PDB file of C-alpha atoms in Angstrom:
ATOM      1  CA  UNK A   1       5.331 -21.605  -3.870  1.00  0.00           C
ATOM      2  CA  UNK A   2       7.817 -19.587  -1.908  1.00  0.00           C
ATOM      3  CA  UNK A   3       6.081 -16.285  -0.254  1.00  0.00           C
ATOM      4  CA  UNK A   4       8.169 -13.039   0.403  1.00  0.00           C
ATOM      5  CA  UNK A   5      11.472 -14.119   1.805  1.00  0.00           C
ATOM      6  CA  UNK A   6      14.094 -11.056   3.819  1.00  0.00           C
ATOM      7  CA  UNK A   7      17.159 -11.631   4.804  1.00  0.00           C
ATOM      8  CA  UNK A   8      18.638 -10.775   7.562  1.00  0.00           C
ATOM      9  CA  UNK A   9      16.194 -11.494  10.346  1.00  0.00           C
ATOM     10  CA  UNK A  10      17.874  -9.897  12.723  1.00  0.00           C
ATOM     11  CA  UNK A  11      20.962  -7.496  12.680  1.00  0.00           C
ATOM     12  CA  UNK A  12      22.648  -4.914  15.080  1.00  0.00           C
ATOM     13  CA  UNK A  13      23.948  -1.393  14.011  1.00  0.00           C
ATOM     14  CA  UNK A  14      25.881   1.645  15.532  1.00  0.00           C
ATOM     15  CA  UNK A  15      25.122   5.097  15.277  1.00  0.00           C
ATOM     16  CA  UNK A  16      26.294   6.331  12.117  1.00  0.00           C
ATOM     17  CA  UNK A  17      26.365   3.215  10.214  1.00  0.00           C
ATOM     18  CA  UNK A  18      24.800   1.740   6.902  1.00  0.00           C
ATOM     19  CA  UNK A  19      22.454  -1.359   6.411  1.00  0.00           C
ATOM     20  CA  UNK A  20      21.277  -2.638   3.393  1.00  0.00           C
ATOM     21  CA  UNK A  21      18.259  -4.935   3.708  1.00  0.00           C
ATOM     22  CA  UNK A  22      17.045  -7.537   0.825  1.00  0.00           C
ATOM     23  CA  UNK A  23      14.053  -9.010  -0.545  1.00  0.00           C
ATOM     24  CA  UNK A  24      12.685 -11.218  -2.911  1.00  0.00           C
ATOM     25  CA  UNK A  25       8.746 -11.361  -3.817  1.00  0.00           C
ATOM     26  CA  UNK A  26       6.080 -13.745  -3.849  1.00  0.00           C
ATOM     27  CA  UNK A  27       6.326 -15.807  -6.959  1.00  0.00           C
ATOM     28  CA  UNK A  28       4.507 -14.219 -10.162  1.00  0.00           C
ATOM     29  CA  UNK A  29       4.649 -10.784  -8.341  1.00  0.00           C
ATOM     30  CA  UNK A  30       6.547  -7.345  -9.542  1.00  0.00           C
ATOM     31  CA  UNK A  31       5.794  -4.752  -7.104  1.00  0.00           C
ATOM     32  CA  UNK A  32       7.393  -4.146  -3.322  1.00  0.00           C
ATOM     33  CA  UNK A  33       6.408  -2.149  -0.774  1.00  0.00           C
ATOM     34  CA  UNK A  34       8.935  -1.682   2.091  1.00  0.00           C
ATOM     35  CA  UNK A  35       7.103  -0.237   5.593  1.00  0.00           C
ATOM     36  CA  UNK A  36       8.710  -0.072   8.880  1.00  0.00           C
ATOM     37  CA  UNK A  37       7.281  -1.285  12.080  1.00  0.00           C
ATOM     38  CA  UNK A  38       8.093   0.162  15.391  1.00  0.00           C
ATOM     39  CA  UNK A  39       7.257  -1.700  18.375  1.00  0.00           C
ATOM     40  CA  UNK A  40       3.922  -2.112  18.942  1.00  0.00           C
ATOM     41  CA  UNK A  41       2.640   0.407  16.095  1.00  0.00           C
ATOM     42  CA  UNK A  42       1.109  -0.175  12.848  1.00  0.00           C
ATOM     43  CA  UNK A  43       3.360  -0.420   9.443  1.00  0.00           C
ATOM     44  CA  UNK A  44       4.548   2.739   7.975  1.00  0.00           C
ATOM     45  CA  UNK A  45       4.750   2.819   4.299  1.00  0.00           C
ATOM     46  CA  UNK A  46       8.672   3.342   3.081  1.00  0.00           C
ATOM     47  CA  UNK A  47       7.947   3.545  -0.153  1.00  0.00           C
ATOM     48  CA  UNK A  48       6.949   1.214  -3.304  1.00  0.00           C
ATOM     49  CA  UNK A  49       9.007   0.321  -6.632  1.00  0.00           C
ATOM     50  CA  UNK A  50       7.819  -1.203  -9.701  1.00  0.00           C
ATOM     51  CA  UNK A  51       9.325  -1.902 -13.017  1.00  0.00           C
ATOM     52  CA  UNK A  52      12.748  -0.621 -11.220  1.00  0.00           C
ATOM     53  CA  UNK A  53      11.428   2.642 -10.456  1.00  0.00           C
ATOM     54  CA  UNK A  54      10.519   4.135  -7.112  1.00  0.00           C
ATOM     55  CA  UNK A  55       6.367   4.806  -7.760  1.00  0.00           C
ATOM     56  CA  UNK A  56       5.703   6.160  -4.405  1.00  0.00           C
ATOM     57  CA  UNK A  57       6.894   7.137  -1.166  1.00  0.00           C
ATOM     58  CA  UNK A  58       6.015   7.714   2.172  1.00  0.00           C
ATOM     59  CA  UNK A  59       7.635  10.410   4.489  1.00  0.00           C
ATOM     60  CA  UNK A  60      10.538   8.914   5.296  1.00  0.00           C
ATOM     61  CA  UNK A  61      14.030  11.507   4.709  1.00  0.00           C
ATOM     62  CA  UNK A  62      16.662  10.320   1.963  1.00  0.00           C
ATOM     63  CA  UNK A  63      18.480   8.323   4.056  1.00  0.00           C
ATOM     64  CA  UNK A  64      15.930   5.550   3.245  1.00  0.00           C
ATOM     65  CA  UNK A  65      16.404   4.851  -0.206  1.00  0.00           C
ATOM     66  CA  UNK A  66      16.193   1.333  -2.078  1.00  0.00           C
ATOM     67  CA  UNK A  67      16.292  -0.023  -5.419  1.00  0.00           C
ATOM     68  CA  UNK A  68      14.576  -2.885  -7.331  1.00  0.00           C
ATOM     69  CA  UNK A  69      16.259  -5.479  -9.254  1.00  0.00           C
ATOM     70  CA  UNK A  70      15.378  -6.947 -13.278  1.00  0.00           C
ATOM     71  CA  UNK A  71      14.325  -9.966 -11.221  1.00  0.00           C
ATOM     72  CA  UNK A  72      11.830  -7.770  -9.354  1.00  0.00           C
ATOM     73  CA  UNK A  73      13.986  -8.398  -5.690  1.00  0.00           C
ATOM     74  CA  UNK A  74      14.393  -5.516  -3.783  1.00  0.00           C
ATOM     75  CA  UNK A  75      16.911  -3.691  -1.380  1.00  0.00           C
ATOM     76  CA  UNK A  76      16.243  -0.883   1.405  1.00  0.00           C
ATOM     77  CA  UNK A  77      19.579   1.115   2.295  1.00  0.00           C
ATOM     78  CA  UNK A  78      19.650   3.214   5.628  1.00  0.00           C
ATOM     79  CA  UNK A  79      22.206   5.590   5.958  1.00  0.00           C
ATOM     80  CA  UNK A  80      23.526   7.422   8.838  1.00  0.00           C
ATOM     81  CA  UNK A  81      21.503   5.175  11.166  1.00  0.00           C
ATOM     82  CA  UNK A  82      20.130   6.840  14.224  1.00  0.00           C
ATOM     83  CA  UNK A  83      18.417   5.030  17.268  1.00  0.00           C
ATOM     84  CA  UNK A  84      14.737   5.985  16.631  1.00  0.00           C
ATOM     85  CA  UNK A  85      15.705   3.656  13.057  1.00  0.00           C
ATOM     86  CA  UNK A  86      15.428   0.427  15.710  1.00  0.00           C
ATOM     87  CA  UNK A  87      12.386  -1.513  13.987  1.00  0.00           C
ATOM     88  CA  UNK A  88      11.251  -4.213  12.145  1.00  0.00           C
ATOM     89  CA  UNK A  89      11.424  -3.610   8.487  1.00  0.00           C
ATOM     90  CA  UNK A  90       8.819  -5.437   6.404  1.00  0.00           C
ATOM     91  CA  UNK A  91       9.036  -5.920   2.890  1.00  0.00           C
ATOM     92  CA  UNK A  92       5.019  -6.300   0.680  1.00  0.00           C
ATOM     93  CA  UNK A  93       4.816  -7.560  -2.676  1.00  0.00           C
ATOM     94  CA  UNK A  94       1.740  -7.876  -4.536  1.00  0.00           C
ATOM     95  CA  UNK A  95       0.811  -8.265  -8.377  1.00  0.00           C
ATOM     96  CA  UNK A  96       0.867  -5.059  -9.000  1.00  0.00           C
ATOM     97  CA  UNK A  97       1.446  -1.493  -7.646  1.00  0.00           C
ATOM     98  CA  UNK A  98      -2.981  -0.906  -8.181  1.00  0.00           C
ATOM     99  CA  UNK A  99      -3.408  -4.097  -6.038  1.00  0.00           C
ATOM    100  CA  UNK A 100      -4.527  -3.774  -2.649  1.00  0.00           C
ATOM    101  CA  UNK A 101      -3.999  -7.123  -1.691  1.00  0.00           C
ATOM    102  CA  UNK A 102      -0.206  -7.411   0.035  1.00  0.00           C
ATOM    103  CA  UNK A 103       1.934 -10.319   1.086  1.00  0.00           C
ATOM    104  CA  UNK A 104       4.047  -9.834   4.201  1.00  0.00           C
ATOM    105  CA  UNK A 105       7.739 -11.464   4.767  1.00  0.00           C
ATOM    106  CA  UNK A 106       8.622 -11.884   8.220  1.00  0.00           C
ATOM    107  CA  UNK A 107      10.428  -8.717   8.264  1.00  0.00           C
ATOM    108  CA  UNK A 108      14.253  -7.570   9.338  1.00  0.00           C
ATOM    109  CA  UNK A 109      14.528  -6.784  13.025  1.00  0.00           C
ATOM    110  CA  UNK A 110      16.805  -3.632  12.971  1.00  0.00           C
ATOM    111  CA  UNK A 111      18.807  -2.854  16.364  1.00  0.00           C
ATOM    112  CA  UNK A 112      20.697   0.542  16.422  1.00  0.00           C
ATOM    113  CA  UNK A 113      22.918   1.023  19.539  1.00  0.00           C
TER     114      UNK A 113
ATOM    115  CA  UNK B   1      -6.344  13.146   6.794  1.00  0.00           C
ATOM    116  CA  UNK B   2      -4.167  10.330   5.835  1.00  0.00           C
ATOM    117  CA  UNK B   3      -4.789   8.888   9.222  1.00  0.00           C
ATOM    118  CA  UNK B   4      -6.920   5.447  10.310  1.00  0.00           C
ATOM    119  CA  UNK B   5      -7.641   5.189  13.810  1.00  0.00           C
ATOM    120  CA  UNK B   6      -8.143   2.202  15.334  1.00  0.00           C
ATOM    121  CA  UNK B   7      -9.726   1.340  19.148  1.00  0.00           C
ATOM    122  CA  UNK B   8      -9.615  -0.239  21.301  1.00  0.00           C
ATOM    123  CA  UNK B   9      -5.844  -0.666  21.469  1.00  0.00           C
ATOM    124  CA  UNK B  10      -6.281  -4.179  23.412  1.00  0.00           C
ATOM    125  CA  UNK B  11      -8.864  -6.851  24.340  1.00  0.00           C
ATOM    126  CA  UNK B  12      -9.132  -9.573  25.749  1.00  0.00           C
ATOM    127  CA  UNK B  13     -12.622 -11.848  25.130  1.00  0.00           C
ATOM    128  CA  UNK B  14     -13.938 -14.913  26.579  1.00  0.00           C
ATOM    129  CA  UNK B  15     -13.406 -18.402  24.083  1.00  0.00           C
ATOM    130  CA  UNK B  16     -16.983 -18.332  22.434  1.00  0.00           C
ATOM    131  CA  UNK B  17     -17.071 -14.674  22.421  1.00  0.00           C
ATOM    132  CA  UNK B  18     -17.421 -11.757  20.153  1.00  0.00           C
ATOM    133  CA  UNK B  19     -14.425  -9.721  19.786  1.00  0.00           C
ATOM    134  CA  UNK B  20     -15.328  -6.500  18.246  1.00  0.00           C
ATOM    135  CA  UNK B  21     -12.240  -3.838  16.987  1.00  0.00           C
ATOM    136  CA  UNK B  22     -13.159  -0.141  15.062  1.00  0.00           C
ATOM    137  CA  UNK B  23     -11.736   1.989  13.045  1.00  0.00           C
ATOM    138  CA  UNK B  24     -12.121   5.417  11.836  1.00  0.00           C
ATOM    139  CA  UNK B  25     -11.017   7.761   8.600  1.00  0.00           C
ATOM    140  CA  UNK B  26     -11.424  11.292   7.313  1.00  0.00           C
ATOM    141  CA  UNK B  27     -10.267  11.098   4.189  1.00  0.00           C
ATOM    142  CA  UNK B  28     -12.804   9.947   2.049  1.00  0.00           C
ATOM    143  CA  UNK B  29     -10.655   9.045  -1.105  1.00  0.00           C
ATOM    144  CA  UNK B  30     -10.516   6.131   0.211  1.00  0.00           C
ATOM    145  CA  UNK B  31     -11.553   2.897  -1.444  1.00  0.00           C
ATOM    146  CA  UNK B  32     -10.289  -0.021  -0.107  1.00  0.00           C
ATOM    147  CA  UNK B  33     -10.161  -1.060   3.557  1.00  0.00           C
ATOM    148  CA  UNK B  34      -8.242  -4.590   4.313  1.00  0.00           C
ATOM    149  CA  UNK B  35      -8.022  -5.775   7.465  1.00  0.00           C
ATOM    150  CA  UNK B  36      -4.964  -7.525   8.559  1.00  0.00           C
ATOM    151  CA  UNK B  37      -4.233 -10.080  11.547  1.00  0.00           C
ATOM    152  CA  UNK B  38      -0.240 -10.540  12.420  1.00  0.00           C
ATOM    153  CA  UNK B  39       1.303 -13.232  14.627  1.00  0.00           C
ATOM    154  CA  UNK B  40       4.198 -12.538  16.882  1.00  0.00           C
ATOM    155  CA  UNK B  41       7.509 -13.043  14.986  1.00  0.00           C
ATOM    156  CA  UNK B  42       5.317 -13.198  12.006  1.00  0.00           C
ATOM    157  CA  UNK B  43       4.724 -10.356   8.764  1.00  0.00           C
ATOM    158  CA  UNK B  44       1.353  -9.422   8.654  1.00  0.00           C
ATOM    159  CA  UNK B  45      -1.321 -11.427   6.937  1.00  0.00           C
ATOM    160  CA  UNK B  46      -4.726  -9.741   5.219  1.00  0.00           C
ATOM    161  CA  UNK B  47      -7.634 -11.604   6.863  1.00  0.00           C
ATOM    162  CA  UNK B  48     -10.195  -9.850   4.922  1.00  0.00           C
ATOM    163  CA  UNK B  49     -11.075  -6.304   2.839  1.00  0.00           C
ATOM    164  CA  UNK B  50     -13.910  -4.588   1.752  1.00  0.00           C
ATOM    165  CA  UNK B  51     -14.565  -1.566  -0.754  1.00  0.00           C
ATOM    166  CA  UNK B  52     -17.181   1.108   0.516  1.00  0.00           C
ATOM    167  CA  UNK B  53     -19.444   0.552  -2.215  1.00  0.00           C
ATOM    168  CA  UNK B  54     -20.539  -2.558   0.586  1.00  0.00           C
ATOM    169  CA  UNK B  55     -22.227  -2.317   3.844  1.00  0.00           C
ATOM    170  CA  UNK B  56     -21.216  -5.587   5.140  1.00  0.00           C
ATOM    171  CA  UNK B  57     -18.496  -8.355   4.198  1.00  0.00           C
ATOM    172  CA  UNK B  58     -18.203 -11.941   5.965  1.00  0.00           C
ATOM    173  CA  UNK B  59     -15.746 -14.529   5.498  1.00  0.00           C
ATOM    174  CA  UNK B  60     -15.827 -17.572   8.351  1.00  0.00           C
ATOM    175  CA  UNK B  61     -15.865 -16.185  11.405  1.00  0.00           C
ATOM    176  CA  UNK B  62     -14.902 -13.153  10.105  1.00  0.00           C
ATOM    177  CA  UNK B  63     -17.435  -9.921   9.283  1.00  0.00           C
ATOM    178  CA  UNK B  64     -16.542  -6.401   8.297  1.00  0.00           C
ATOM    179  CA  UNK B  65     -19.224  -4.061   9.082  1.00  0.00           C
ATOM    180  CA  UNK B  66     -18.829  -0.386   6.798  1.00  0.00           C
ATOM    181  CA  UNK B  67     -20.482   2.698   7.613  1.00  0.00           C
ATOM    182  CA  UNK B  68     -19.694   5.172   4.754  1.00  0.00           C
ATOM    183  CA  UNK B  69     -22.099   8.395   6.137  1.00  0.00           C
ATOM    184  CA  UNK B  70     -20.105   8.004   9.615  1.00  0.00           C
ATOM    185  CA  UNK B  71     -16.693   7.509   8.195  1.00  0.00           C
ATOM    186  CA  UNK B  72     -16.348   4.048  10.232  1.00  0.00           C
ATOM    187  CA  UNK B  73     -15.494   0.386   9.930  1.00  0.00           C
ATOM    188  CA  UNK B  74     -15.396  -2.193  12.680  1.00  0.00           C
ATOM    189  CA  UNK B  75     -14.015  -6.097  12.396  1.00  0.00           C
ATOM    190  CA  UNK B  76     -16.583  -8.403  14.317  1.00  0.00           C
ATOM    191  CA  UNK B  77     -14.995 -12.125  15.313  1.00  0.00           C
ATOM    192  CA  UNK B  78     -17.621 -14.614  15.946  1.00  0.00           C
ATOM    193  CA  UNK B  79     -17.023 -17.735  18.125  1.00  0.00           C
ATOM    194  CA  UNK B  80     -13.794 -16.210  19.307  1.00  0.00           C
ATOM    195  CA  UNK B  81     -11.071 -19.232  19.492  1.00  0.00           C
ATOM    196  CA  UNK B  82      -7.592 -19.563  21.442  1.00  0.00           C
ATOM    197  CA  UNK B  83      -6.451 -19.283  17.832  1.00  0.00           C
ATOM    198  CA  UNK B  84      -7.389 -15.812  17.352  1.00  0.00           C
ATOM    199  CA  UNK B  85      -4.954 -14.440  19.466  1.00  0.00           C
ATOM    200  CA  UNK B  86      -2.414 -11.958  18.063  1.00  0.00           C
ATOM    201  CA  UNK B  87      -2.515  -8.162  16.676  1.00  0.00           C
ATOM    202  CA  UNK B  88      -5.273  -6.579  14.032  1.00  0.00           C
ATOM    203  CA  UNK B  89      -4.397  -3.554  11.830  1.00  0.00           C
ATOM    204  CA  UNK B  90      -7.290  -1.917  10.120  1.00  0.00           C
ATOM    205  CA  UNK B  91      -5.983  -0.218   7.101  1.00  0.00           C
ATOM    206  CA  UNK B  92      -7.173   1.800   3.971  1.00  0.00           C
ATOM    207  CA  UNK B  93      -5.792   2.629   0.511  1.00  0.00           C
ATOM    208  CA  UNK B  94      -6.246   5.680  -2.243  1.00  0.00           C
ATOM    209  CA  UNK B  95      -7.182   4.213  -5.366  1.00  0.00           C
ATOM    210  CA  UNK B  96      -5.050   6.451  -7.031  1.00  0.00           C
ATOM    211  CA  UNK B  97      -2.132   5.688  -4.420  1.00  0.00           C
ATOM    212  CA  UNK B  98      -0.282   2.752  -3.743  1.00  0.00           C
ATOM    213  CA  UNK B  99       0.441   2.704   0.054  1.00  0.00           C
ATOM    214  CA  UNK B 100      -1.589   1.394   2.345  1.00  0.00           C
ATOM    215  CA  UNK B 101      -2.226   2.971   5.312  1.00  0.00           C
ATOM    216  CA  UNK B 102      -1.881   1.139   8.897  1.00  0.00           C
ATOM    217  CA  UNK B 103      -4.174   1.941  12.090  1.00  0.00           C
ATOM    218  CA  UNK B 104      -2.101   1.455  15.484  1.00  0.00           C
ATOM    219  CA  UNK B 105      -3.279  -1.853  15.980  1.00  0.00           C
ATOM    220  CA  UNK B 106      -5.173  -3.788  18.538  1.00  0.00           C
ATOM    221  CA  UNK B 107      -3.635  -6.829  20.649  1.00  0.00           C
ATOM    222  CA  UNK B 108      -6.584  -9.225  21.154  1.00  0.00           C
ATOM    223  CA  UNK B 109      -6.399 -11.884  23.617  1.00  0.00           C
ATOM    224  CA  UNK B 110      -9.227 -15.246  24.045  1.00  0.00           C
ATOM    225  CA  UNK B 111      -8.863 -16.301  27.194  1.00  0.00           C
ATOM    226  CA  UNK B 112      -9.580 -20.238  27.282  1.00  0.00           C
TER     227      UNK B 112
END
């Protein structure tokens, strides 16, 4: 049973530029969470979709924006990238958006120079 | 209000020992309180939650002590192993929300 898979791992960025980050859920599971991790700090909620719909977000400006897929995979898109955007990028799914319980990928290490 | 603080921010226990990590909320819409243990290089993993409606929750090794009146939580780690090394989050959700919540984290280290 595959878990939450992201892809890249790792990528470097300029100033100014676009990233697109992807996702695919835990088998069985609709909903993702995306959260962003600085170094050494605690996840910071992104925002959540569901049934292709962005449910919730956190306070994060419109550069962050994403979109979820009929297949219930994800993307996050970061526009305009600015250096305090260096983090790691984790992508949750769980059963369903009520469900507290939340499977982790390994996340997207973001580098902006 | 939408804030979970967590203390101490690292600790380092003897092997055998009893590694003890709080956390604190004001909000008190609150309902569900995982706690989650994450690896280096790794996404974070839930280790064990607990709804306020419960004073105490054990798993293993692992207890969660809740104290409603005082707005507190703590994550107690018997028999503290080599094993147990790597960074807790305390967290906490709104039933009526989605997001969960993230404390700052605490980097524990059992020293052989």
């Amino acid at each position: 049973d595959a878990g939450v898979t992201q892809s890249p791992t790792h990528l470097i960025k300029t100033r100014g530029q676009q990233v697109t980050l992807r996702c695919s859920p835990k088998s069985g599971h609709d909903t993702v969470s995306w959260y962003q991790q600085a170094l050494g700090q605690g996840p910071q909620f992104i925002f959540q979709y569901y049934e292709e719909e962005e449910r919730q977000r956190g306070n994060f400006p419109d550069r962050f924006s994403g979109h979820q897929f009929p297949n219930y995979s994800s993307e996050l898109n970061v526009n305009a990238l600015l250096l305090g955007d260096s983090a790691l990028y984790l992508c949750a799914s769980s059963l369903s958006p009520g469900v507290g319980e939340l499977f982790f990928g390994e996340g997207s290490r973001l580098t902006v120079l | 209000q939408q804030q979970v603080k967590q203390s101490p921010q690292s600790l380092i226990v003897q092997k055998g020992g009893i590694s003890i990590i709080n956390c604190a909320y004001e909000n008190t819409a609150f309902d569900y309180f995982p706690w989650y243990q994450q690896f280096p290089g790794k996404g974070p993993a839930l280790l064990i939650a607990i709804r306020p409606d419960v004073s105490e929750k054990k798993e293993g090794r692992f207890t969660i002590s809740f104290n409603k009146s005082a707005k507190q939580f703590s994550l107690h780690i018997m028999d503290s192993q080599p094993g147990d090394s790597a960074t807790y989050f305390c967290a906490a959700r709104v039933g009526s929300a989605s997001k969960i919540i993230f404390g700052s984290g605490t980097r524990l280290s059992i020293r052989p």
